[in-house]
Coordinates of C-alpha atoms in Angstrom, one line a residue:
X1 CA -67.3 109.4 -141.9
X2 CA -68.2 106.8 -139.3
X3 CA -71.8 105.8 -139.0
X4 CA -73.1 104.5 -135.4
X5 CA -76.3 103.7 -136.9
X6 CA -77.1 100.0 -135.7
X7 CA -74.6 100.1 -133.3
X8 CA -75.1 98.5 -130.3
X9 CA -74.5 99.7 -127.0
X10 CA -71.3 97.6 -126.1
X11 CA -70.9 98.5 -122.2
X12 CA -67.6 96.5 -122.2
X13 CA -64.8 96.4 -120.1
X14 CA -61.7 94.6 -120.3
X15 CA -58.7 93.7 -118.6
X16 CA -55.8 91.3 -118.0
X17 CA -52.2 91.4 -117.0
X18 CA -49.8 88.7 -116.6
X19 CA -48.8 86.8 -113.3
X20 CA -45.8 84.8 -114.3
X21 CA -44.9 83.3 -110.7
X22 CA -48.8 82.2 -110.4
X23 CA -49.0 80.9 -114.3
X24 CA -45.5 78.8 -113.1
X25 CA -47.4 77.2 -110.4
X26 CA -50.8 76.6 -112.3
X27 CA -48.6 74.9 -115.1
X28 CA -47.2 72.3 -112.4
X29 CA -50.1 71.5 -111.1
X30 CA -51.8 71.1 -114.0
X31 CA -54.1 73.8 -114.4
X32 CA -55.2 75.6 -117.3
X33 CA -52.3 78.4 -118.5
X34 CA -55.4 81.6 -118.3
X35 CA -55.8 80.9 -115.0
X36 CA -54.6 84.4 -114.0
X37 CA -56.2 85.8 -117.3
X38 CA -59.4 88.1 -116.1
X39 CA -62.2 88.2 -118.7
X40 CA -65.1 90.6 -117.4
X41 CA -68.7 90.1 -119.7
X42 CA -70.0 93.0 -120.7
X43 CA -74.1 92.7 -122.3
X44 CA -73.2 92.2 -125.6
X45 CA -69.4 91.5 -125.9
X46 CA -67.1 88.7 -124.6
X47 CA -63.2 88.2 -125.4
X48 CA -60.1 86.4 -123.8
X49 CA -56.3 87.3 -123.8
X50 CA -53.5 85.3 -125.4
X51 CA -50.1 85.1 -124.1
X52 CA -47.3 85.3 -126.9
X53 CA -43.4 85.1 -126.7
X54 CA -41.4 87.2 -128.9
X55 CA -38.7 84.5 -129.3
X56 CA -35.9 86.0 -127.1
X57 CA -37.4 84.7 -123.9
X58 CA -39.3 87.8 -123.0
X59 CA -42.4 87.1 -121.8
X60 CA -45.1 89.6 -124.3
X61 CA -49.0 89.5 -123.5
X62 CA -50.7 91.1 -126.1
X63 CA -54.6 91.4 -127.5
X64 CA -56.0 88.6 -129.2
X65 CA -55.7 90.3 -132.8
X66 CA -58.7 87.8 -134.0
X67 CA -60.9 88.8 -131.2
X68 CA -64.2 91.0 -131.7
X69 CA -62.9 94.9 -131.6
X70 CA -65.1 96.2 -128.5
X71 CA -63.8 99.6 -130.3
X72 CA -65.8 98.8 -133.5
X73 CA -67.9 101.3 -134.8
X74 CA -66.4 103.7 -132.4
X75 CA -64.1 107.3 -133.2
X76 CA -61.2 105.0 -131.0
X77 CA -59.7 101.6 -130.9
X78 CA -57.3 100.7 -128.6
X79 CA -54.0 98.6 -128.7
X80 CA -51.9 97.2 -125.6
X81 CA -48.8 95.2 -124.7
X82 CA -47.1 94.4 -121.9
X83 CA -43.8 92.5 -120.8
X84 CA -43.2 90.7 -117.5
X85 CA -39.6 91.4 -118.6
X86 CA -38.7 88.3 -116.9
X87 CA -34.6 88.5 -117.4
X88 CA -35.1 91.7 -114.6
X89 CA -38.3 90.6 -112.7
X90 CA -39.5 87.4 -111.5
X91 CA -43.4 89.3 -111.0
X92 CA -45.7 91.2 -113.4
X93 CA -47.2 94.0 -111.3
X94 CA -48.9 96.0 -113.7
X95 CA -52.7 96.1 -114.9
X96 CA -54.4 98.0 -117.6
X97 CA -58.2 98.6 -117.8
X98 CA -60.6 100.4 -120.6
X99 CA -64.0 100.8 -121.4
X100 CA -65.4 101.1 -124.4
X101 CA -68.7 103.4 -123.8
X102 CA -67.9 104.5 -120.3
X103 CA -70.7 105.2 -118.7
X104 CA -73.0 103.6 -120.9
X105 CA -72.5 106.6 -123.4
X106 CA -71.9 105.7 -127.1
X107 CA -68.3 106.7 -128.2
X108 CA -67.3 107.4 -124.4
X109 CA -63.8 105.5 -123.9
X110 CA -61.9 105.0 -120.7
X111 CA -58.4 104.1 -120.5
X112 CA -56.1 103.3 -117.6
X113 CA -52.8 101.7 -116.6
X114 CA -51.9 101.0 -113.2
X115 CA -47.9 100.1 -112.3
X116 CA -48.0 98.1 -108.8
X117 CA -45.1 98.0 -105.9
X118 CA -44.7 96.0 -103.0
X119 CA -47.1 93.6 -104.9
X120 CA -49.8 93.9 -107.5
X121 CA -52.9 94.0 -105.1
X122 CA -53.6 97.2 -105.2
X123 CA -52.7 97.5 -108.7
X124 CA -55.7 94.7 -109.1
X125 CA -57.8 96.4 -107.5
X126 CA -58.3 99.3 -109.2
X127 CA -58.1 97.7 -112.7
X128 CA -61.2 95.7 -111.4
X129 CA -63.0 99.0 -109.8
X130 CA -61.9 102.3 -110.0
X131 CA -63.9 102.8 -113.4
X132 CA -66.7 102.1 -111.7
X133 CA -66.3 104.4 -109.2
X134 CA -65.4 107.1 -111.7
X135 CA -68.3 106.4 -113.3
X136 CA -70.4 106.8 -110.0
X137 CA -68.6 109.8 -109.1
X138 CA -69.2 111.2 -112.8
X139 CA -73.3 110.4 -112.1
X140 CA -73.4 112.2 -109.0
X141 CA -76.5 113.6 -108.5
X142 CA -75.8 117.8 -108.1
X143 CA -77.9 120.1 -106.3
X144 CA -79.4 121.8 -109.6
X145 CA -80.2 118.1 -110.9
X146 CA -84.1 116.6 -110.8
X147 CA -82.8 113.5 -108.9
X148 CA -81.2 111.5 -111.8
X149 CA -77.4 112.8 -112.0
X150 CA -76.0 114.1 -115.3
X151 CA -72.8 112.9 -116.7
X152 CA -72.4 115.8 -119.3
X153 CA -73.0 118.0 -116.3
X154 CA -69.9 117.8 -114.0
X155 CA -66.4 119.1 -114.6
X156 CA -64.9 115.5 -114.9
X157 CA -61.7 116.6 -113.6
X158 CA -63.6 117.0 -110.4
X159 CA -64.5 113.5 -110.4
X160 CA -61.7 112.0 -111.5
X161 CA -60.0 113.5 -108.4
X162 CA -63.0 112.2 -106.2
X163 CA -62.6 108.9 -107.5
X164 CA -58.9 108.8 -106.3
X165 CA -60.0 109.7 -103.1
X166 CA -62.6 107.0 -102.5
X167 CA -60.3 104.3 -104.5
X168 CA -57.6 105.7 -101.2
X169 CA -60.1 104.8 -98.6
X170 CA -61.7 101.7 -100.3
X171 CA -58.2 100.2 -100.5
X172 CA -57.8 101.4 -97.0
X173 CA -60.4 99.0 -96.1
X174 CA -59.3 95.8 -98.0
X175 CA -57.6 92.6 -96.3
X176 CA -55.9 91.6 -98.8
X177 CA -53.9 94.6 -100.5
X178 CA -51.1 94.5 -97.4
X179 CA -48.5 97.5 -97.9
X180 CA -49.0 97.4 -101.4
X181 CA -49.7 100.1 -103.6
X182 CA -49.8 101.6 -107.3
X183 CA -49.6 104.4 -109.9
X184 CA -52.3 105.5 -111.7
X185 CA -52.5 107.0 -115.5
X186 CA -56.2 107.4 -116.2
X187 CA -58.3 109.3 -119.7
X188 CA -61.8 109.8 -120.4
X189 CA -62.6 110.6 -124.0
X190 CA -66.8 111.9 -124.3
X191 CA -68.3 114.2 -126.4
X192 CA -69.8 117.6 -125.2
X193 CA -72.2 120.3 -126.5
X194 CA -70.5 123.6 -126.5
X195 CA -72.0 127.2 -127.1
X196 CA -71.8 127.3 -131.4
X197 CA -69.8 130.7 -132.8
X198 CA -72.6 131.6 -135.1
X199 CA -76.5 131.6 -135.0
X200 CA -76.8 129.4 -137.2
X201 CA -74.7 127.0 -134.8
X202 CA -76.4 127.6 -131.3
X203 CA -74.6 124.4 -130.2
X204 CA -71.2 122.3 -131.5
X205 CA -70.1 118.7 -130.0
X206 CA -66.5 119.0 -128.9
X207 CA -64.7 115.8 -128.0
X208 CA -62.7 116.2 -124.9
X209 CA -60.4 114.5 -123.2
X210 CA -59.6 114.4 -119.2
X211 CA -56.9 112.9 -117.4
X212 CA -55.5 112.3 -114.0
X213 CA -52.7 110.4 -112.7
X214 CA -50.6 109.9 -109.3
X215 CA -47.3 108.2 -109.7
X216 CA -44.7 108.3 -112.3
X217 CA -46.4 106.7 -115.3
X218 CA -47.3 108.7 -118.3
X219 CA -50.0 110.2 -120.6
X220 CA -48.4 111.4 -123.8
X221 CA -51.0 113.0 -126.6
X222 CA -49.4 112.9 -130.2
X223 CA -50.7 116.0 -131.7
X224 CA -49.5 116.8 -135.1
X225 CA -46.6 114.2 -134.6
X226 CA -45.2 116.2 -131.5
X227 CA -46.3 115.1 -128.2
X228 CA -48.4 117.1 -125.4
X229 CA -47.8 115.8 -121.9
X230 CA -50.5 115.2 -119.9
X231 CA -49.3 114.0 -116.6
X232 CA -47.2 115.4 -114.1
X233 CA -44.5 112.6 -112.5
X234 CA -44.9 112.7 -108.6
X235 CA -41.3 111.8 -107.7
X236 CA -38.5 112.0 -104.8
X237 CA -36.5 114.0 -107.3
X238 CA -39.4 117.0 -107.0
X239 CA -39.1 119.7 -104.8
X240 CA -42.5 120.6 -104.2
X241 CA -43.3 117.2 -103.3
X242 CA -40.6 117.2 -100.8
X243 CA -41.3 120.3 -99.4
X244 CA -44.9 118.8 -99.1
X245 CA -43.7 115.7 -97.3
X246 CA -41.0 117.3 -94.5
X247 CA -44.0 120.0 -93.8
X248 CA -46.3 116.3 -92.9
X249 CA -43.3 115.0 -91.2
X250 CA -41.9 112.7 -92.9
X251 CA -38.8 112.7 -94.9
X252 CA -37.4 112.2 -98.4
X253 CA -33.9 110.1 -98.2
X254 CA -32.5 109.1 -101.5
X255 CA -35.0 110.5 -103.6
X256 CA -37.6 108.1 -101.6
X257 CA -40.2 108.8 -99.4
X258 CA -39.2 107.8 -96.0
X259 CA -36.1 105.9 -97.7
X260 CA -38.6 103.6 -99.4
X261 CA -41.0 104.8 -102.1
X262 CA -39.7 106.4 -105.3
X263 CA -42.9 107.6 -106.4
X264 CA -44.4 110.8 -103.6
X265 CA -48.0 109.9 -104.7
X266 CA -50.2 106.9 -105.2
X267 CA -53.2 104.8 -104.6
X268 CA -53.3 102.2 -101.7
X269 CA -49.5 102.7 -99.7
X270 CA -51.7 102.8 -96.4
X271 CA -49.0 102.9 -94.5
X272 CA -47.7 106.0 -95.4
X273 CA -50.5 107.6 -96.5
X274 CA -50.1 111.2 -94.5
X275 CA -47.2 111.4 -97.2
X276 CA -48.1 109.5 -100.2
X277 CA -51.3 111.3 -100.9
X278 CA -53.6 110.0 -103.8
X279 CA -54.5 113.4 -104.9
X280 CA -54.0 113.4 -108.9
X281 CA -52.8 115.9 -111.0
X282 CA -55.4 116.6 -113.7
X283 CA -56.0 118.1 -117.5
X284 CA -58.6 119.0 -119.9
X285 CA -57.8 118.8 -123.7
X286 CA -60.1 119.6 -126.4
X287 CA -59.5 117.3 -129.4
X288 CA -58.6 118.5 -132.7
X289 CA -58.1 116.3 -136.3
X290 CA -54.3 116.8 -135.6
X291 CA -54.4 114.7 -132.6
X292 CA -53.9 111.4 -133.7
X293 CA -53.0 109.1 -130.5
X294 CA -52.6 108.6 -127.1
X295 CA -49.8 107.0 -125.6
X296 CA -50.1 105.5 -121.8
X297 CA -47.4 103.7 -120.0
X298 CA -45.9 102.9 -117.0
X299 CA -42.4 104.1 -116.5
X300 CA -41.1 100.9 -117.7
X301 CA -41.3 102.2 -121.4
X302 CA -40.3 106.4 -119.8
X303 CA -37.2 104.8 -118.2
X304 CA -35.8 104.4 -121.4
X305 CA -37.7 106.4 -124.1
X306 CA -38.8 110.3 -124.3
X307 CA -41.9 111.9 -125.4
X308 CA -40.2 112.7 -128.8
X309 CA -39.3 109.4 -129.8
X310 CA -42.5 107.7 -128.8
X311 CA -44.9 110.0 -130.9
X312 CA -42.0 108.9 -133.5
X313 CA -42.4 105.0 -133.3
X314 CA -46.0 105.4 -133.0
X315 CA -46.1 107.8 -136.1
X316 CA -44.2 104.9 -138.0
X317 CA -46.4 102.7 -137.0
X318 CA -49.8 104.1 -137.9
X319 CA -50.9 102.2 -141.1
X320 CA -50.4 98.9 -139.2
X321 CA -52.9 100.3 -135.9
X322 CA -52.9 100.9 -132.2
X323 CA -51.9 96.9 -131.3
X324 CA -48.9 96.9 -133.6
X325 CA -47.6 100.8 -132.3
X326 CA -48.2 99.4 -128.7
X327 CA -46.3 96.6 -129.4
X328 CA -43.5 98.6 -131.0
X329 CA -43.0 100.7 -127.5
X330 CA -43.1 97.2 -125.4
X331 CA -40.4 96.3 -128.1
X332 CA -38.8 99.4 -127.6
X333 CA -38.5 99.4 -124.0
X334 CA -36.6 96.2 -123.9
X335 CA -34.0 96.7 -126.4
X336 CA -33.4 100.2 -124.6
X337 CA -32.3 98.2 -121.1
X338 CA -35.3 98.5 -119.5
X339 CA -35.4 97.1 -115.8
X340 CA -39.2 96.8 -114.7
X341 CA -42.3 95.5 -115.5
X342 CA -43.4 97.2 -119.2
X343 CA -47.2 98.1 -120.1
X344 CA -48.0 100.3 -122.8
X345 CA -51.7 101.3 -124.0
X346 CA -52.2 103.1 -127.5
X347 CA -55.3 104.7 -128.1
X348 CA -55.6 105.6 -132.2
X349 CA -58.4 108.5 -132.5
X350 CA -60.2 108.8 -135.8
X351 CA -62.0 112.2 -136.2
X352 CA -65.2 112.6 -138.5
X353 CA -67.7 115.6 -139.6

C-alpha cells in the first residue's frame, strides 16, 4: 500500500531531447555541452538530464538515474530513452514531455512523445505547451459549473481532441516553426469517483487512463503481459485516410500525402493543413492490477519491433524499473536496423487498495 500522506504537491514538468548538430556547434565554441538540455522548475522539484553513450557510437540520452524521482510517492514512475541514432541521422527531432500531478491533482500523470519532420520546431513546441493547454482545456469552465471549472467533470477525450485543435492553430501562428510539423502520442492517468455496486459502496475511485494521438507513433498498454493498443497509426498506407484526402483534394502518391508526408495526420504541417488534419484518434481504459505498463514510442522503436515483443522486453525487464525497460526498447530498436530518430517512454503502474 502506498501512503501519500506528507506528500507534497510536486506540479513538475519535465522535458529534454537531444540536438546533436546544435550540441556540435556549442562544443566548438566553447559552450557548455546542456546547452540544448531544457530544465523547466516546477514549485518544489528541480532536475537536469545527462547525456550517455552506450559505447558503439550511438548517441543514448537517458534520465539522470541519481536525480530526485518527481514520480515519488506516486501509483507511477516513469522511464525514458532516446537515440539520435547518429550512423542514420545527423538531427534529433523528437521530444518527450510528462507531468507528474497534471493539473495540480495528486497522482494525475501526463505523458507524451512527440516525433518531429521537416525540423523539430513544432515538435518543441508542443513538448513546451500542449500540456498546458490540455490542462486549460480539461478546466474549462461548463455551463452547469458555479464559475470555477471542474477537471473530474469533462469527458477528457473531449479535451484532449480540443487541445489538438488549438495546439493546430497556435502553431499556425508561430514564426519560427516554418513547414515543420510532428506526431503526437499523448496519456492522462487521474483517478475518478464512479457509482459503487453496493450500498454500502455509494461511490468507488477508478483510475482511468485517456489517450490521443495523430501520427504514426504508438501507445501500447501491457495488460497481463499481452499488449492493448491504444492508438490508431494515421498513414498513406490507410484507406480511409486516403479516401479522406482525395475528397479535400489533395492526393496520396507513394503512400505520402501530396508525394511528401508519410504520416496523413499531425500537428503544425501548415502548409497542408486542409489534408493533414490534427484531429486525434482517442481511448478510454479503465485500469485494472493486470495492467502493469505503458509503452510510448515514436515509430523509430514500431519500425522494427511489434506489440508482442515489446510487452515481452518490458516484462523481462520489470525488477530492474521503467528507466532500465525504456532503455532496453532504445537498445532494441537499434540492433533491429532501425533508421530514424528513437524515443521510447515507459510508464510502470503500481496499483494499491
Amino acid at each position: 500500500r502506498i501512503s501519500y500522506n506528507n506528500i507534497a504537491m510536486i506540479n513538475f514538468i519535465k522535458r529534454h531531447s537531444v540536438d546533436m548538430g546544435k550540441k556540435k556547434k556549442d562544443e566548438e565554441k566553447g559552450e557548455s555541452a546542456q546547452a540544448n538540455e531544457v530544465m523547466v522548475e516546477g514549485d518544489h522539484e528541480k532536475t537536469t538530464v545527462i547525456k550517455l553513450t552506450n559505447g558503439k557510437g550511438k548517441e543514448v540520452s537517458d534520465k539522470n538515474e541519481s536525480e530526485d524521482d518527481p514520480c515519488e510517492g506516486l501509483s507511477f514512475s516513469v522511464g525514458v530513452s532516446e537515440s539520435k541514432n547518429g550512423k542514420y541521422r545527423r538531427t534529433m527531432e523528437d521530444v518527450h514531455t510528462y507531468v507528474a500531478n497534471f493539473c495540480e491533482r495528486l497522482d494525475w500523470g501526463y505523458f507524451a512523445v512527440f516525433d518531429g519532420h521537416a525540423g523539430k520546431a513544432s515538435a518543441r513546441w508542443c513538448g513546451s505547451h500542449l500540456h498546458e493547454v490540455l490542462q486549460s482545456a480539461m478546466l474549462k469552465e461548463g455551463d452547469d459549473h458555479d464559475g470555477e471549472g471542474d477537471s473530474d467533470d469533462r469527458d477528457v477525450r473531449e479535451a484532449i481532441a480540443e487541445s489538438f485543435a488549438i495546439a493546430d492553430k497556435q502553431l499556425a501562428g508561430q514564426t519560427d516553426v516554418g513547414n515543420s510539423g510532428c506526431t503526437a502520442a499523448v496519456a492522462v492517468l487521474r483517478w475518478e469517483e464512479v457509482e459503487g455496486e453496493s450500498e454500502e459502496h455509494e461511490q468507488e475511485r477508478v483510475r482511468m487512463l485517456y489517450t490521443g494521438n495523430v501520427g504514426d507513433s504508438r501507445l501500447v498498454l501491457n495488460r497481463g503481459g499481452k499488449p492493448l493498443r491504444l492508438s490508431y497509426e494515421h498513414k498513406g498506407s490507410d484507406t480511409g485516410e486516403v479516401r479522406r484526402i482525395e475528397q479535400a483534394g489533395g492526393l496520396v502518391l507513394g503512400g505520402r500525402v501530396n508525394g511528401v508526408l508519410a504520416v496523413t495526420r499531425a500537428l503544425g504541417d501548415t502548409y497542408v493543413k486542409e489534408h493533414v488534419i490534427g484531429t486525434p484518434y482517442t481511448t478510454a481504459t479503465q485500469l485494472c492490477p493486470q495492467d502493469r505498463h505503458l509503452i510510448i514510442a515514436c515509430d523509430g522503436l514500431w519500425d522494427v519491433c511489434t506489440d508482442e515483443e515489446a510487452v515481452k522486453l518490458v516484462e523481462a525487464q520489470e525488477a530492474q524499473g521503467a528507466q532500465a525497460a525504456a532503455q532496453r526498447l532504445v537498445q532494441r530498436a537499434l540492433e533491429g536496423g532501425s533508421c530514424d530518430n528513437v524515443t521510447v517512454m515507459v510508464v510502470a503502474l503500481r496499483h494499491h487498495g
